[in-house]
Coordinates of C-alpha atoms in Angstrom, one line a residue:
M1 CA -60.8 -23.9 165.2
Q2 CA -59.7 -22.7 169.4
G3 CA -63.1 -24.3 171.1
L4 CA -63.0 -27.5 169.4
L5 CA -59.1 -28.0 170.0
P6 CA -59.6 -29.3 173.6
Y7 CA -61.2 -31.6 172.2
V8 CA -58.5 -32.8 169.7
I9 CA -55.9 -32.6 172.6
N10 CA -58.1 -35.1 175.1
G11 CA -58.9 -37.3 172.0
I12 CA -55.3 -37.7 171.3
S13 CA -54.7 -38.8 175.2
A14 CA -57.6 -41.4 175.0
G15 CA -56.5 -42.9 171.7
G16 CA -53.5 -43.6 173.2
Q17 CA -54.9 -45.2 175.9
Y18 CA -57.0 -47.4 173.4
A19 CA -53.9 -48.1 172.0
L20 CA -51.8 -49.7 175.0
I21 CA -54.5 -52.0 175.9
A22 CA -55.6 -52.7 171.2
I23 CA -51.6 -54.3 171.1
G24 CA -52.6 -56.2 173.6
Y25 CA -55.7 -57.6 171.8
T26 CA -53.8 -57.5 168.2
L27 CA -50.4 -59.6 170.1
V28 CA -52.9 -62.5 171.4
Y29 CA -54.7 -62.6 168.4
G30 CA -51.9 -62.8 166.1
I31 CA -50.4 -66.0 167.8
L32 CA -53.3 -68.0 169.2
R33 CA -56.4 -66.6 166.8
L34 CA -58.3 -65.8 170.3
I35 CA -60.3 -62.6 170.6
N36 CA -59.3 -62.5 174.7
F37 CA -62.3 -61.1 175.8
A38 CA -60.8 -60.8 179.8
H39 CA -58.8 -58.2 178.1
G40 CA -60.7 -55.5 180.0
D41 CA -60.7 -56.6 182.9
V42 CA -56.8 -57.2 183.2
F43 CA -56.7 -53.8 182.6
M44 CA -58.7 -52.7 184.9
V45 CA -57.6 -54.9 187.3
A46 CA -54.5 -52.5 187.6
G47 CA -56.0 -49.8 187.8
L48 CA -57.8 -51.5 191.6
I49 CA -54.2 -52.4 192.7
M50 CA -52.8 -49.1 191.4
V51 CA -55.2 -48.0 194.1
Y52 CA -54.7 -50.2 197.2
A53 CA -50.5 -50.5 196.1
S54 CA -50.4 -46.4 195.7
A55 CA -52.4 -46.1 199.6
S56 CA -49.5 -47.8 201.2
L57 CA -46.0 -47.7 199.2
P58 CA -44.6 -44.5 198.0
M59 CA -45.1 -44.0 193.6
Y60 CA -41.6 -45.1 193.1
L61 CA -42.2 -48.7 194.2
A62 CA -46.1 -48.5 193.7
I63 CA -45.6 -48.7 189.5
P64 CA -43.4 -51.5 189.6
L65 CA -45.3 -53.9 191.9
V66 CA -48.3 -52.8 189.8
L67 CA -46.5 -54.3 186.3
V68 CA -45.1 -57.7 188.1
L69 CA -48.6 -58.6 189.8
T70 CA -50.2 -58.0 186.6
A71 CA -48.1 -59.6 184.1
L72 CA -48.2 -62.4 186.7
L73 CA -52.4 -62.2 185.9
G74 CA -51.6 -62.3 182.6
F75 CA -49.5 -65.3 182.5
V76 CA -52.0 -67.5 184.9
I77 CA -55.0 -66.6 182.6
E78 CA -53.0 -67.9 180.1
R79 CA -51.4 -70.8 182.0
A80 CA -54.9 -71.9 183.1
A81 CA -57.8 -70.9 181.2
Y82 CA -55.7 -70.8 177.5
K83 CA -53.5 -73.9 177.3
P84 CA -55.8 -76.7 178.1
L85 CA -57.7 -76.0 175.6
R86 CA -54.8 -75.1 172.9
S87 CA -55.6 -78.0 170.5
A88 CA -59.8 -77.2 171.4
P89 CA -62.4 -76.1 169.4
R90 CA -62.5 -71.7 168.6
M91 CA -65.3 -71.6 169.5
S92 CA -63.9 -73.5 173.6
L93 CA -61.4 -70.9 173.7
M94 CA -63.7 -67.9 173.5
V95 CA -66.1 -69.3 175.6
S96 CA -63.3 -69.8 178.0
A97 CA -62.6 -65.7 177.2
I98 CA -65.7 -64.7 178.0
G99 CA -66.0 -66.4 181.0
V100 CA -62.0 -65.7 182.9
S101 CA -64.2 -61.7 182.3
Y102 CA -66.6 -62.2 183.9
L103 CA -64.7 -64.6 186.8
I104 CA -62.5 -61.6 187.0
Q105 CA -65.4 -59.1 187.2
N106 CA -67.8 -60.9 189.7
L107 CA -63.9 -61.1 192.4
A108 CA -63.5 -57.4 192.4
F109 CA -67.1 -57.4 193.1
Y110 CA -66.3 -59.3 195.4
L111 CA -62.9 -58.0 197.5
T112 CA -64.4 -54.1 197.1
G113 CA -68.4 -54.6 198.2
G114 CA -69.4 -54.1 194.6
L115 CA -68.4 -50.1 196.1
P116 CA -66.0 -47.7 192.8
Q117 CA -62.7 -47.4 194.6
P118 CA -61.8 -43.5 195.0
V119 CA -58.3 -42.8 193.2
T120 CA -56.6 -41.2 196.1
N121 CA -53.1 -40.7 194.9
P122 CA -52.9 -40.1 191.7
I123 CA -49.2 -39.8 189.9
P124 CA -47.9 -36.9 190.9
W125 CA -46.7 -34.1 188.0
V126 CA -49.2 -36.5 184.9
S127 CA -52.1 -35.2 186.9
D128 CA -51.7 -31.6 187.4
M129 CA -53.3 -28.7 185.5
I130 CA -51.7 -27.3 182.7
T131 CA -52.6 -24.8 179.7
V132 CA -52.4 -25.8 175.9
F133 CA -53.1 -23.0 173.0
G134 CA -55.2 -21.2 176.1
A135 CA -57.2 -24.8 176.7
Q136 CA -56.1 -26.0 180.3
T137 CA -55.8 -30.1 180.5
K138 CA -53.9 -32.2 182.8
R139 CA -50.6 -33.1 181.4
V140 CA -51.5 -37.3 181.0
T141 CA -53.2 -35.6 177.8
L142 CA -49.3 -34.6 176.0
V143 CA -47.9 -37.5 178.5
T144 CA -50.4 -40.4 176.8
P145 CA -49.4 -39.9 172.5
V146 CA -46.0 -39.6 173.5
L147 CA -45.7 -43.1 175.6
T148 CA -47.3 -44.9 173.6
I149 CA -45.7 -43.7 170.2
L150 CA -42.6 -44.6 172.3
L151 CA -43.5 -48.1 173.6
V152 CA -44.9 -49.0 170.3
L153 CA -41.7 -48.4 168.8
V154 CA -40.3 -50.9 171.4
L155 CA -42.1 -53.2 170.5
V156 CA -41.5 -53.6 167.6
W157 CA -37.8 -53.4 168.3
L158 CA -38.8 -56.1 170.3
T159 CA -40.7 -58.5 167.4
K160 CA -38.2 -57.8 165.1
K161 CA -34.7 -57.8 166.1
T162 CA -34.6 -60.0 169.5
K163 CA -35.5 -64.0 170.0
I164 CA -38.4 -63.3 171.4
G165 CA -40.1 -61.0 169.2
M166 CA -38.9 -63.4 166.4
A167 CA -40.0 -66.5 167.4
M168 CA -43.8 -64.5 168.5
R169 CA -43.6 -64.0 164.3
A170 CA -43.6 -67.0 163.4
A171 CA -45.8 -68.7 165.3
S172 CA -48.3 -66.0 164.1
K173 CA -47.5 -66.6 160.2
D174 CA -48.1 -70.4 161.2
F175 CA -48.2 -71.5 164.8
E176 CA -46.9 -75.7 164.0
T177 CA -44.3 -75.7 161.7
A178 CA -43.2 -73.1 164.9
Q179 CA -43.3 -75.9 166.8
L180 CA -41.8 -78.0 164.3
M181 CA -38.7 -75.4 164.1
G182 CA -38.0 -75.6 167.8
I183 CA -39.7 -72.6 169.7
K184 CA -40.9 -73.3 172.5
I185 CA -44.3 -72.1 171.8
N186 CA -45.7 -71.6 174.9
N187 CA -42.2 -69.1 176.2
V188 CA -44.1 -67.5 173.3
I189 CA -47.4 -67.4 174.2
S190 CA -46.7 -67.0 177.5
M191 CA -44.2 -64.1 177.2
T192 CA -47.2 -61.9 174.7
F193 CA -50.2 -62.4 177.1
V194 CA -47.3 -60.6 180.3
I195 CA -46.6 -57.6 177.4
G196 CA -49.7 -57.2 176.6
S197 CA -50.9 -56.9 180.3
A198 CA -47.9 -54.7 181.3
L199 CA -48.9 -52.6 178.4
A200 CA -52.6 -52.7 180.3
V201 CA -50.9 -51.2 182.7
V202 CA -49.4 -48.6 181.3
G203 CA -52.0 -47.6 179.8
S204 CA -54.5 -48.2 183.0
I205 CA -52.1 -45.8 185.1
L206 CA -53.0 -43.3 182.4
Y207 CA -56.1 -44.1 181.9
F208 CA -57.3 -43.9 185.4
T209 CA -55.5 -40.7 186.2
T210 CA -58.3 -38.3 184.5
Y211 CA -60.9 -40.2 186.5
P212 CA -61.7 -40.3 190.3
A213 CA -62.6 -43.3 191.4
I214 CA -62.3 -47.2 189.6
T215 CA -65.7 -49.8 190.0
P216 CA -65.3 -53.9 188.4
T217 CA -66.8 -53.5 185.4
A218 CA -64.4 -50.1 185.3
G219 CA -62.4 -51.8 181.8
A220 CA -65.8 -52.8 179.7
M221 CA -66.0 -50.2 177.6
P222 CA -62.6 -49.3 177.3
G223 CA -61.9 -52.6 176.6
L224 CA -64.8 -53.3 174.1
K225 CA -62.6 -49.4 172.4
A226 CA -59.9 -51.5 171.8
F227 CA -61.1 -54.5 170.7
V228 CA -62.5 -51.9 168.0
A229 CA -60.0 -50.7 167.3
A230 CA -58.1 -53.4 166.8
V231 CA -60.6 -55.1 164.7
F232 CA -60.2 -50.8 162.5
G233 CA -56.6 -51.5 161.9
G234 CA -56.6 -54.7 160.9
I235 CA -56.5 -57.2 163.8
G236 CA -52.9 -58.4 164.1
S237 CA -51.7 -55.7 163.0
I238 CA -49.3 -53.4 165.9
P239 CA -49.3 -50.3 164.1
G240 CA -52.7 -50.5 162.5
A241 CA -54.7 -51.1 166.3
V242 CA -52.4 -48.1 167.3
I243 CA -53.9 -46.1 164.0
G244 CA -57.6 -47.1 165.2
A245 CA -57.3 -46.2 168.6
F246 CA -55.8 -42.1 168.3
L247 CA -58.9 -42.2 165.2
I248 CA -61.8 -43.8 167.5
G249 CA -60.3 -41.3 170.3
I250 CA -59.9 -38.3 168.8
C251 CA -63.8 -39.1 166.8
E252 CA -65.3 -40.1 169.8
T253 CA -64.4 -36.2 171.8
I254 CA -65.1 -34.5 169.3
I255 CA -68.6 -35.9 169.3
K256 CA -68.9 -35.1 172.6
G257 CA -67.1 -31.4 172.3
L258 CA -70.9 -31.2 169.4
P259 CA -72.8 -28.3 170.5
S260 CA -75.4 -29.6 172.7
A261 CA -78.4 -28.1 170.7
W262 CA -77.7 -30.8 168.6
N263 CA -78.0 -34.4 171.3
V264 CA -75.7 -35.9 169.8
S265 CA -72.8 -36.7 172.7
V266 CA -75.3 -39.2 174.0
F267 CA -73.8 -41.1 170.6
S268 CA -70.1 -41.0 171.5
D269 CA -70.2 -44.5 172.5
A270 CA -72.6 -45.7 169.6
F271 CA -70.9 -44.0 166.9
T272 CA -67.5 -46.7 167.7
F273 CA -69.8 -50.0 167.8
A274 CA -71.5 -48.7 163.9
L275 CA -67.7 -48.3 162.7
L276 CA -67.3 -51.5 163.6
I277 CA -70.2 -52.6 162.0
I278 CA -69.0 -50.2 158.3
I279 CA -65.3 -51.7 158.5
L280 CA -66.7 -55.2 159.0
T281 CA -69.7 -54.7 156.3
C282 CA -67.0 -52.7 153.5
K283 CA -63.5 -54.7 154.9
P284 CA -63.8 -57.2 157.4
T285 CA -59.5 -57.6 157.0
G286 CA -59.4 -53.7 158.4
L287 CA -57.2 -51.2 157.5
F288 CA -54.0 -52.9 157.7
G289 CA -55.0 -56.6 158.1
E290 CA -53.5 -59.1 155.6
K291 CA -55.9 -60.9 153.6
A292 CA -56.1 -64.7 154.6
T293 CA -56.5 -67.2 151.8
D294 CA -58.0 -70.8 151.5
K295 CA -55.6 -73.9 150.2
V296 CA -56.4 -75.7 148.2

């Protein structure tokens, strides 16, 4: 048990980071019924901006700047790539999302020369090493789940108690009726992308604290795992996305921690996608997803 504890702690931390990305997927899907495949790349861009910003600005200015610029990127993506296709077939939106993803990756390759960008200025305090129950780990592994839960609670309050939150819930229930009732649907959708991008920034800062460098493809795998977490929990459900993310994070790190003689650590990523297949086969709506009913 003592040897397994560090992997459980790291798994909870990884799950929190996946949860912050997965919420962006589930928010957008809840309103537009769109899988925003570019969301993982927004996560990567936030990391790159953080590298450059922290190299020339103090941390208390760099972090707000990253939040603003990444939220602006999410806003621009929605207005440029998705809004013009609002009335187009859903497949057109999906193709557009994939196109945006590859565009961001290629722009990142161009701007960085394809070279990994070293994280030379990690956030003080959270990147310090600490001892938890005899196991050495970075403080970020403890900060991540606490911060994730706090942000989820704030998001739940936002959706339940504020005007924009109620508009988001109305749009997710019935897009057309919400428009007829006077809800400014364009503003609601833009705010959804801004919130999702801002949460991805927090996840990115925490995630790359434990990595020495960032590459233009660094957002692909975390983005895919977060997508699986959203589907696992029931895409469109915020609590489901969070629970799915924590389960995936814990399971994959435990697999990595199994004895090397078993030679199963190489399947830690494969486990995530095998889980997706199982969930789609047994319960396509996920753990907390609502079953869709067709109107006659």
